[in-house]
Amino acid sequence: MYVAVVFLPLLGAFIAGLFGRTLGDRGAQLVTCAGLGGSAAMAVGIFLDVAVGGHAQTHELFTWISSGTLDITWALKYDTLTAVMLLVVTLVSFMVHVYSIGYMHHDPSVPRFMSYLSLFTFCMLMLVTAGNLVQLFFGWEGVGLCSYLLIGFWNDRPSANAAAIKAFVVNRVGDFGFALGIFGIYYLFGSVNFEAIFAAAPQHAHETVQFFGVSGNAMTIICLLLFVGAMGKSAQIGLHTWLPDAMEGPTPVSALIHAATMVTAGVFMVARMSPLFELSETALMVVTVVGATTAFFAATIGCVQNDIKRVIAYSTCSQLGYMFFALGVSAYQAAIFHLMTHAFFKSLLFLGAGSVIHAMSGEQDMRRMGGIWRHVKITYAVMWIGSLALAGIPFFAGYYSKDIILEAAFGAHSAVGEYAYWMGIAAAFMTAFYSWRLLLMTFHGKAHAEDRVMAHVHESPLVITVPLMLLALGAVFSGIIGVGAFVGEGREGFWREALVVLGSHPALEAAHHSPWLVSLLPIIVGAGGIALAYGFYVYMPAVPLGLARALPAVHRFLLNKWYFDEAYDFLFVRPAFALGRGLWKDGDGAVIDAVGPDGIAAATRSVARRMAALQSGYVYHYAFAMIAGVTAFVSWYMFLYQG
Amino acid sequence: MYELPNLVPALPEILLAVAALGLLMVGVFRKKDATGFVGGLAVAALVVAGIVEVNLARVPVVTTLGGMFVLDGFAVFVKALVLLAAVLTAIMSLSWLRQEKLGQFEFPVLLIFATLGMMMMVSANDLMALYLGLELQSLSLYVLAAYHRDNLRSTEAGLKYFMLGALASGLLLFGASFIYGFTGATGFDAIAKALGDGASVPVGVTVGIVFLLAGLAFKISAVPFHMWTPDVYEGAPTPVTALFAVGPKIAALALLIRVMVGPFGHLVEQWHQVVVALSLASMVLGAFAAIHQTNIKRLMAYSSIGHVGYALIGVAVGNAAGVRGVLVYLAIYLFMNIGTFTVILSMRQRGRMVEQIEDLAGLSKSNPLMALALAIFMFSMAGIPPLAGFFGKLYVFIAAIQAHMYTLAVLGVLTSVVGAYYYLRIVKVMYFDEPADSFDRPIGRSMTFILTGTSLVILLFFLFPEMLLTGAETAAASLFHG
């Protein structure tokens, strides 16, 4: 079971990918869904055994690399952290698989799609079950590869290809940091196995290393490098630009990327490396600040976007920010808790948005929607549930996890904690606002779509709505069920050795004793956000337009996503292209070709012309050449022997 | 009492001499045009001589005719090649003579005399015998070069060849007299004895060797004694050019080897550098000067200069491995050249010979099989595996590497890269250029036969290399044995 849970999706991917043509669409769907279904069932079993029952274990499969002191085995490590991730990944992925049957049924290459989905899931499972950093890196890169394949799935669209390349390249930046971090760990610890690293971590806490001539705390440098990797995968500010563009992929892919796989990898990795991060105050502070800033910044952008999927995409970015600042204040449990609840309601929102798009004949712009709630009642209901959970309205899943994160940030009693708290509150307000903006623009008000489209609006088939309803259950209940074990009184017994929190970082404990206003504020701003959205988009629709007109600079700034893409384009993309073109035209063309192949060819030709010119046709020239040759040879010997 | 010398080793030569004289009689006394008849008999005589020659292979090393004539494995091997070349060129010539309506029976007779001269060269064991063989061959070839006597270029070619050949003979004789003067002998064995182990060599002998080498280098058209080659190749009738390109080259190179490793075997130091210089210069010039040629016969002239350069690498190495390399090289060279010249002979449009490279344009469409054959020869000459030409170069280069003569090997490889350009250009013209006028067809049964045979040998050599390799091996060994 412990092995099969990881490899069933791979098997499914192989069968669907290699024999998709013979199996047909239906066969490929069945194989992959069955693989994921089995995997999800086993994940539940493992969760019960490992997390609830407390039987953490490691399964060694075989030795992968054995070279000198580098010893890497291919091992599956199961502890509570892994079990939680396993559960989340397989459940959400299973739902996405089933949903894809309905959503992609028009597509000409269903087997390929299903195969990629399963492969994606396999890579993520490999990542979360890794017993050492190299194996984790394997999964990490595999996830990156699959995201590339899936985002660019519709490879006849230039925008999809561009988005896929962007996702891959931006992730490479992060991966580079991550790889350096792994090298650093191997350099410091002489091992890449988690057990060995974590056992030895406290001894190395205060070592310093020279790195590019700068001496610094070894642990801080390593943690920061690892965090760069996490920033790339989890789309934190600076390396977030690929995430919204990833919307170019089919909607189930967006759901999978944004909820269960890929973006959570960074959060998971930092949580997994908690024994190291705990030892570096600096790194934790950086994590907190980056996370809090991302939460705020992404929320501001979410408020003005018009593409339904982009709104949710920025929402993901923002929520990941929450998770990171929770990690930063050592509330790892809260971060993973939010990861789990978020996985449910975010996949719900995405798939619901997909259902809307499906109903609207492919329309994604919210300005051309509206007034369709009567026609898509189930979708409408689940979107409400998802939004309530996202906004942190009490008793929905998001409420528990977001609350505890904010309280923990406050409870950290540090400057960065304070910063994170207020950023989080602001983001919570905006989250509620844009969620209802989305709901209201999409489902209520006047219909802005063409009549032809409106006539066609219909509820999606069962194969789409059933996964939605199941996920809705998760979005409602995962919080209330998990709160006790994940972050409440039962957390010690639940997590055991999976996460390490030093006694000097009591944020989570303090969270339970925070002042009532601190706990209540998120709910208040959430309600305020909802109210504002109603005000703007139901009662006074002129106001948002007026605001946008009154503050054009702000609106443009937000609409253009803080100009990150433009800045990167100016700073990196253009210079890189210019450099490439320069090396090609001037370097390769003008220097290497001119001196090398072309130059040699030209020289050969001129030598050839001169040699051919020697052939004058006059006998006395020929005779002269012969005599000169003999004379030269004889003189040569004379010279040689005479002295 | 005068004792008759042992004539068995010289049996093929005697046979050819008698045949040539007999055929001359036949030609003179026959009333009507005797060309075809004489030609057929000439081919038969050459074939018989070849069979006799091959059957002499089991005879151990013998010298006869007062030590002037030697027969060993080396001689048999080379003579077999020479006879094969002569037979093939004779067949080609007969077909050509018919087409050009040059009804003169002297042609095959001269061919036999030339062949006889070559065979005498190969078996020469004395400076006098060497000169006799060389002159018999040369004089016949001078006439053949000018055979198309109404053609200005042909007569020019013959005249040039004759004048420069006379000069070369003068150099050779001058060198021979030096050697005789300083060693007091003309027989190779006696010279070797006189020179001893080569510890102290009179300067005169060195000078003599250099002059001797120059004379021989002229015959194999090694740079800088090559100048006659392009003009004569271009001007001479094509079958004669084919003969020039193969028979005399093989014979003269064999003679060069015999002289250098025989009487002067211990004087490697003295002649080694000259051969290296000849080899380098020939490879470079052969590669570069050919690039701008538009006439395919001129191109083949430079090509042959380059090939001689490669073969000379083996001579410069100066051991059994090197000689084996040369012999393998020459054997393969024979087939490549005969095949190529068969194609060139078939290049006639509306009954007229053409010899420009651009005339080959689009041959792949008008005559795909001929194009394929020529492509095989060109790829082989460029040394592209698995064709035979690759192995020819390979064995020579291996010998050079084993003897630590890296400069020669490296330059050989580099110049063969340059050379590949013009060989491949012909392939390009045939396959990728717009078709020109197609050639007259059919090309004749005998020509088709030669073309098919040679291209198959080149193409399939890599499957059966043993026969040639062991033959060359024993031939080379016999030279170094005594």
PDB file of N, CA, C and O in Angstrom, chain B residues 401-450:
ATOM      1  N   ILE B 401      51.339   6.597 -38.191  1.00  0.00           N
ATOM      2  CA  ILE B 401      51.154   6.809 -36.752  1.00  0.00           C
ATOM      3  C   ILE B 401      52.065   5.872 -35.975  1.00  0.00           C
ATOM      4  O   ILE B 401      52.725   6.265 -35.002  1.00  0.00           O
ATOM      5  N   GLN B 402      52.100   4.610 -36.423  1.00  0.00           N
ATOM      6  CA  GLN B 402      52.929   3.640 -35.701  1.00  0.00           C
ATOM      7  C   GLN B 402      54.401   4.019 -35.768  1.00  0.00           C
ATOM      8  O   GLN B 402      55.164   3.692 -34.862  1.00  0.00           O
ATOM      9  N   ALA B 403      54.780   4.691 -36.841  1.00  0.00           N
ATOM     10  CA  ALA B 403      56.167   5.110 -36.956  1.00  0.00           C
ATOM     11  C   ALA B 403      56.381   6.497 -36.359  1.00  0.00           C
ATOM     12  O   ALA B 403      57.431   7.101 -36.555  1.00  0.00           O
ATOM     13  N   HIS B 404      55.388   7.000 -35.645  1.00  0.00           N
ATOM     14  CA  HIS B 404      55.458   8.313 -34.985  1.00  0.00           C
ATOM     15  C   HIS B 404      55.645   9.450 -35.973  1.00  0.00           C
ATOM     16  O   HIS B 404      56.263  10.456 -35.657  1.00  0.00           O
ATOM     17  N   MET B 405      55.147   9.290 -37.176  1.00  0.00           N
ATOM     18  CA  MET B 405      55.246  10.397 -38.128  1.00  0.00           C
ATOM     19  C   MET B 405      53.909  11.124 -38.132  1.00  0.00           C
ATOM     20  O   MET B 405      53.137  11.060 -39.090  1.00  0.00           O
ATOM     21  N   TYR B 406      53.671  11.833 -37.053  1.00  0.00           N
ATOM     22  CA  TYR B 406      52.350  12.417 -36.849  1.00  0.00           C
ATOM     23  C   TYR B 406      52.066  13.540 -37.827  1.00  0.00           C
ATOM     24  O   TYR B 406      50.938  13.714 -38.270  1.00  0.00           O
ATOM     25  N   THR B 407      53.100  14.321 -38.149  1.00  0.00           N
ATOM     26  CA  THR B 407      52.876  15.449 -39.057  1.00  0.00           C
ATOM     27  C   THR B 407      52.257  14.968 -40.364  1.00  0.00           C
ATOM     28  O   THR B 407      51.290  15.545 -40.859  1.00  0.00           O
ATOM     29  N   LEU B 408      52.854  13.899 -40.908  1.00  0.00           N
ATOM     30  CA  LEU B 408      52.358  13.390 -42.177  1.00  0.00           C
ATOM     31  C   LEU B 408      50.912  12.931 -42.040  1.00  0.00           C
ATOM     32  O   LEU B 408      50.062  13.253 -42.869  1.00  0.00           O
ATOM     33  N   ALA B 409      50.631  12.188 -40.974  1.00  0.00           N
ATOM     34  CA  ALA B 409      49.282  11.644 -40.813  1.00  0.00           C
ATOM     35  C   ALA B 409      48.273  12.772 -40.654  1.00  0.00           C
ATOM     36  O   ALA B 409      47.214  12.786 -41.295  1.00  0.00           O
ATOM     37  N   VAL B 410      48.609  13.743 -39.781  1.00  0.00           N
ATOM     38  CA  VAL B 410      47.664  14.828 -39.522  1.00  0.00           C
ATOM     39  C   VAL B 410      47.434  15.644 -40.787  1.00  0.00           C
ATOM     40  O   VAL B 410      46.290  15.936 -41.174  1.00  0.00           O
ATOM     41  N   LEU B 411      48.530  15.976 -41.476  1.00  0.00           N
ATOM     42  CA  LEU B 411      48.364  16.754 -42.704  1.00  0.00           C
ATOM     43  C   LEU B 411      47.610  15.969 -43.749  1.00  0.00           C
ATOM     44  O   LEU B 411      46.827  16.527 -44.524  1.00  0.00           O
ATOM     45  N   GLY B 412      47.849  14.657 -43.742  1.00  0.00           N
ATOM     46  CA  GLY B 412      47.114  13.819 -44.681  1.00  0.00           C
ATOM     47  C   GLY B 412      45.626  13.897 -44.433  1.00  0.00           C
ATOM     48  O   GLY B 412      44.822  14.067 -45.362  1.00  0.00           O
ATOM     49  N   VAL B 413      45.255  13.829 -43.172  1.00  0.00           N
ATOM     50  CA  VAL B 413      43.827  13.900 -42.857  1.00  0.00           C
ATOM     51  C   VAL B 413      43.276  15.270 -43.224  1.00  0.00           C
ATOM     52  O   VAL B 413      42.204  15.387 -43.840  1.00  0.00           O
ATOM     53  N   LEU B 414      44.033  16.322 -42.894  1.00  0.00           N
ATOM     54  CA  LEU B 414      43.538  17.673 -43.178  1.00  0.00           C
ATOM     55  C   LEU B 414      43.370  17.898 -44.674  1.00  0.00           C
ATOM     56  O   LEU B 414      42.353  18.421 -45.129  1.00  0.00           O
ATOM     57  N   THR B 415      44.363  17.489 -45.447  1.00  0.00           N
ATOM     58  CA  THR B 415      44.238  17.739 -46.881  1.00  0.00           C
ATOM     59  C   THR B 415      43.146  16.872 -47.492  1.00  0.00           C
ATOM     60  O   THR B 415      42.515  17.272 -48.464  1.00  0.00           O
ATOM     61  N   SER B 416      42.906  15.698 -46.898  1.00  0.00           N
ATOM     62  CA  SER B 416      41.814  14.906 -47.479  1.00  0.00           C
ATOM     63  C   SER B 416      40.472  15.555 -47.168  1.00  0.00           C
ATOM     64  O   SER B 416      39.503  15.349 -47.900  1.00  0.00           O
ATOM     65  N   VAL B 417      40.430  16.369 -46.100  1.00  0.00           N
ATOM     66  CA  VAL B 417      39.207  17.146 -45.865  1.00  0.00           C
ATOM     67  C   VAL B 417      39.023  18.168 -46.983  1.00  0.00           C
ATOM     68  O   VAL B 417      37.944  18.312 -47.554  1.00  0.00           O
ATOM     69  N   VAL B 418      40.113  18.876 -47.303  1.00  0.00           N
ATOM     70  CA  VAL B 418      40.026  19.853 -48.382  1.00  0.00           C
ATOM     71  C   VAL B 418      39.662  19.152 -49.685  1.00  0.00           C
ATOM     72  O   VAL B 418      38.814  19.605 -50.454  1.00  0.00           O
ATOM     73  N   GLY B 419      40.320  18.006 -49.905  1.00  0.00           N
ATOM     74  CA  GLY B 419      40.056  17.266 -51.136  1.00  0.00           C
ATOM     75  C   GLY B 419      38.622  16.818 -51.236  1.00  0.00           C
ATOM     76  O   GLY B 419      38.044  16.788 -52.329  1.00  0.00           O
ATOM     77  N   ALA B 420      38.047  16.487 -50.095  1.00  0.00           N
ATOM     78  CA  ALA B 420      36.656  16.032 -50.103  1.00  0.00           C
ATOM     79  C   ALA B 420      35.770  17.065 -50.775  1.00  0.00           C
ATOM     80  O   ALA B 420      34.772  16.729 -51.406  1.00  0.00           O
ATOM     81  N   TYR B 421      36.168  18.332 -50.662  1.00  0.00           N
ATOM     82  CA  TYR B 421      35.333  19.387 -51.240  1.00  0.00           C
ATOM     83  C   TYR B 421      35.103  19.146 -52.722  1.00  0.00           C
ATOM     84  O   TYR B 421      33.976  19.161 -53.205  1.00  0.00           O
ATOM     85  N   TYR B 422      36.197  18.929 -53.465  1.00  0.00           N
ATOM     86  CA  TYR B 422      35.960  18.861 -54.915  1.00  0.00           C
ATOM     87  C   TYR B 422      35.392  17.525 -55.342  1.00  0.00           C
ATOM     88  O   TYR B 422      34.704  17.442 -56.346  1.00  0.00           O
ATOM     89  N   TYR B 423      35.664  16.472 -54.575  1.00  0.00           N
ATOM     90  CA  TYR B 423      35.012  15.205 -54.909  1.00  0.00           C
ATOM     91  C   TYR B 423      33.502  15.330 -54.685  1.00  0.00           C
ATOM     92  O   TYR B 423      32.698  14.901 -55.512  1.00  0.00           O
ATOM     93  N   LEU B 424      33.150  15.905 -53.548  1.00  0.00           N
ATOM     94  CA  LEU B 424      31.726  16.014 -53.236  1.00  0.00           C
ATOM     95  C   LEU B 424      31.036  17.009 -54.173  1.00  0.00           C
ATOM     96  O   LEU B 424      29.842  16.906 -54.410  1.00  0.00           O
ATOM     97  N   ARG B 425      31.819  17.942 -54.676  1.00  0.00           N
ATOM     98  CA  ARG B 425      31.210  18.911 -55.599  1.00  0.00           C
ATOM     99  C   ARG B 425      30.680  18.183 -56.831  1.00  0.00           C
ATOM    100  O   ARG B 425      29.618  18.521 -57.365  1.00  0.00           O
ATOM    101  N   ILE B 426      31.424  17.186 -57.273  1.00  0.00           N
ATOM    102  CA  ILE B 426      30.965  16.434 -58.440  1.00  0.00           C
ATOM    103  C   ILE B 426      29.648  15.727 -58.115  1.00  0.00           C
ATOM    104  O   ILE B 426      28.699  15.742 -58.911  1.00  0.00           O
ATOM    105  N   VAL B 427      29.592  15.147 -56.922  1.00  0.00           N
ATOM    106  CA  VAL B 427      28.346  14.493 -56.510  1.00  0.00           C
ATOM    107  C   VAL B 427      27.213  15.508 -56.495  1.00  0.00           C
ATOM    108  O   VAL B 427      26.102  15.254 -56.960  1.00  0.00           O
ATOM    109  N   LYS B 428      27.528  16.686 -55.972  1.00  0.00           N
ATOM    110  CA  LYS B 428      26.513  17.742 -55.894  1.00  0.00           C
ATOM    111  C   LYS B 428      26.039  18.131 -57.290  1.00  0.00           C
ATOM    112  O   LYS B 428      24.836  18.276 -57.543  1.00  0.00           O
ATOM    113  N   VAL B 429      26.990  18.284 -58.198  1.00  0.00           N
ATOM    114  CA  VAL B 429      26.615  18.669 -59.565  1.00  0.00           C
ATOM    115  C   VAL B 429      25.711  17.610 -60.173  1.00  0.00           C
ATOM    116  O   VAL B 429      24.700  17.916 -60.803  1.00  0.00           O
ATOM    117  N   MET B 430      26.053  16.357 -59.938  1.00  0.00           N
ATOM    118  CA  MET B 430      25.266  15.287 -60.540  1.00  0.00           C
ATOM    119  C   MET B 430      23.867  15.210 -59.961  1.00  0.00           C
ATOM    120  O   MET B 430      22.900  14.939 -60.661  1.00  0.00           O
ATOM    121  N   TYR B 431      23.784  15.416 -58.653  1.00  0.00           N
ATOM    122  CA  TYR B 431      22.514  15.140 -57.992  1.00  0.00           C
ATOM    123  C   TYR B 431      21.649  16.358 -57.758  1.00  0.00           C
ATOM    124  O   TYR B 431      20.445  16.245 -57.600  1.00  0.00           O
ATOM    125  N   PHE B 432      22.246  17.542 -57.678  1.00  0.00           N
ATOM    126  CA  PHE B 432      21.439  18.676 -57.261  1.00  0.00           C
ATOM    127  C   PHE B 432      21.337  19.778 -58.305  1.00  0.00           C
ATOM    128  O   PHE B 432      20.538  20.680 -58.160  1.00  0.00           O
ATOM    129  N   ASP B 433      22.157  19.717 -59.342  1.00  0.00           N
ATOM    130  CA  ASP B 433      22.085  20.786 -60.322  1.00  0.00           C
ATOM    131  C   ASP B 433      21.031  20.464 -61.380  1.00  0.00           C
ATOM    132  O   ASP B 433      20.671  19.316 -61.590  1.00  0.00           O
ATOM    133  N   GLU B 434      20.606  21.528 -62.032  1.00  0.00           N
ATOM    134  CA  GLU B 434      19.623  21.354 -63.089  1.00  0.00           C
ATOM    135  C   GLU B 434      20.215  20.513 -64.223  1.00  0.00           C
ATOM    136  O   GLU B 434      21.351  20.738 -64.625  1.00  0.00           O
ATOM    137  N   PRO B 435      19.461  19.566 -64.740  1.00  0.00           N
ATOM    138  CA  PRO B 435      20.012  18.664 -65.742  1.00  0.00           C
ATOM    139  C   PRO B 435      20.502  19.400 -66.982  1.00  0.00           C
ATOM    140  O   PRO B 435      19.862  20.332 -67.456  1.00  0.00           O
ATOM    141  N   ALA B 436      21.667  18.993 -67.467  1.00  0.00           N
ATOM    142  CA  ALA B 436      22.161  19.484 -68.748  1.00  0.00           C
ATOM    143  C   ALA B 436      21.729  18.468 -69.807  1.00  0.00           C
ATOM    144  O   ALA B 436      20.908  17.595 -69.532  1.00  0.00           O
ATOM    145  N   ASP B 437      22.313  18.570 -70.996  1.00  0.00           N
ATOM    146  CA  ASP B 437      22.026  17.554 -72.012  1.00  0.00           C
ATOM    147  C   ASP B 437      22.458  16.193 -71.487  1.00  0.00           C
ATOM    148  O   ASP B 437      23.493  16.073 -70.853  1.00  0.00           O
ATOM    149  N   SER B 438      21.668  15.195 -71.797  1.00  0.00           N
ATOM    150  CA  SER B 438      22.063  13.872 -71.321  1.00  0.00           C
ATOM    151  C   SER B 438      23.111  13.291 -72.264  1.00  0.00           C
ATOM    152  O   SER B 438      23.274  13.742 -73.402  1.00  0.00           O
ATOM    153  N   PHE B 439      23.835  12.276 -71.768  1.00  0.00           N
ATOM    154  CA  PHE B 439      24.905  11.671 -72.556  1.00  0.00           C
ATOM    155  C   PHE B 439      24.323  10.630 -73.502  1.00  0.00           C
ATOM    156  O   PHE B 439      23.229  10.110 -73.280  1.00  0.00           O
ATOM    157  N   ASP B 440      25.126  10.339 -74.532  1.00  0.00           N
ATOM    158  CA  ASP B 440      24.686   9.326 -75.474  1.00  0.00           C
ATOM    159  C   ASP B 440      24.620   7.966 -74.793  1.00  0.00           C
ATOM    160  O   ASP B 440      25.444   7.642 -73.942  1.00  0.00           O
ATOM    161  N   ARG B 441      23.616   7.199 -75.194  1.00  0.00           N
ATOM    162  CA  ARG B 441      23.507   5.863 -74.647  1.00  0.00           C
ATOM    163  C   ARG B 441      23.255   4.909 -75.800  1.00  0.00           C
ATOM    164  O   ARG B 441      22.761   5.299 -76.847  1.00  0.00           O
ATOM    165  N   PRO B 442      23.541   3.646 -75.723  1.00  0.00           N
ATOM    166  CA  PRO B 442      24.174   3.046 -74.555  1.00  0.00           C
ATOM    167  C   PRO B 442      25.678   3.281 -74.564  1.00  0.00           C
ATOM    168  O   PRO B 442      26.228   3.678 -75.569  1.00  0.00           O
ATOM    169  N   ILE B 443      26.310   2.979 -73.471  1.00  0.00           N
ATOM    170  CA  ILE B 443      27.737   3.249 -73.378  1.00  0.00           C
ATOM    171  C   ILE B 443      28.553   2.045 -73.827  1.00  0.00           C
ATOM    172  O   ILE B 443      29.770   2.086 -73.839  1.00  0.00           O
ATOM    173  N   GLY B 444      27.925   0.989 -74.168  1.00  0.00           N
ATOM    174  CA  GLY B 444      28.672  -0.192 -74.637  1.00  0.00           C
ATOM    175  C   GLY B 444      28.797  -1.238 -73.555  1.00  0.00           C
ATOM    176  O   GLY B 444      28.880  -0.921 -72.380  1.00  0.00           O
ATOM    177  N   ARG B 445      28.807  -2.492 -74.029  1.00  0.00           N
ATOM    178  CA  ARG B 445      28.762  -3.587 -73.063  1.00  0.00           C
ATOM    179  C   ARG B 445      30.041  -3.658 -72.223  1.00  0.00           C
ATOM    180  O   ARG B 445      30.018  -3.838 -71.031  1.00  0.00           O
ATOM    181  N   SER B 446      31.190  -3.506 -72.917  1.00  0.00           N
ATOM    182  CA  SER B 446      32.449  -3.644 -72.176  1.00  0.00           C
ATOM    183  C   SER B 446      32.589  -2.541 -71.125  1.00  0.00           C
ATOM    184  O   SER B 446      33.049  -2.771 -70.008  1.00  0.00           O
ATOM    185  N   MET B 447      32.156  -1.335 -71.501  1.00  0.00           N
ATOM    186  CA  MET B 447      32.242  -0.233 -70.541  1.00  0.00           C
ATOM    187  C   MET B 447      31.339  -0.487 -69.334  1.00  0.00           C
ATOM    188  O   MET B 447      31.724  -0.263 -68.181  1.00  0.00           O
ATOM    189  N   THR B 448      30.126  -0.944 -69.616  1.00  0.00           N
ATOM    190  CA  THR B 448      29.215  -1.244 -68.512  1.00  0.00           C
ATOM    191  C   THR B 448      29.826  -2.287 -67.589  1.00  0.00           C
ATOM    192  O   THR B 448      29.741  -2.183 -66.364  1.00  0.00           O
ATOM    193  N   PHE B 449      30.464  -3.265 -68.224  1.00  0.00           N
ATOM    194  CA  PHE B 449      31.082  -4.330 -67.445  1.00  0.00           C
ATOM    195  C   PHE B 449      32.161  -3.772 -66.511  1.00  0.00           C
ATOM    196  O   PHE B 449      32.181  -4.056 -65.316  1.00  0.00           O
ATOM    197  N   ILE B 450      33.041  -2.936 -67.063  1.00  0.00           N
ATOM    198  CA  ILE B 450      34.125  -2.372 -66.241  1.00  0.00           C
ATOM    199  C   ILE B 450      33.539  -1.507 -65.124  1.00  0.00           C
ATOM    200  O   ILE B 450      33.944  -1.583 -63.958  1.00  0.00           O
TER     201      ILE B 450
END
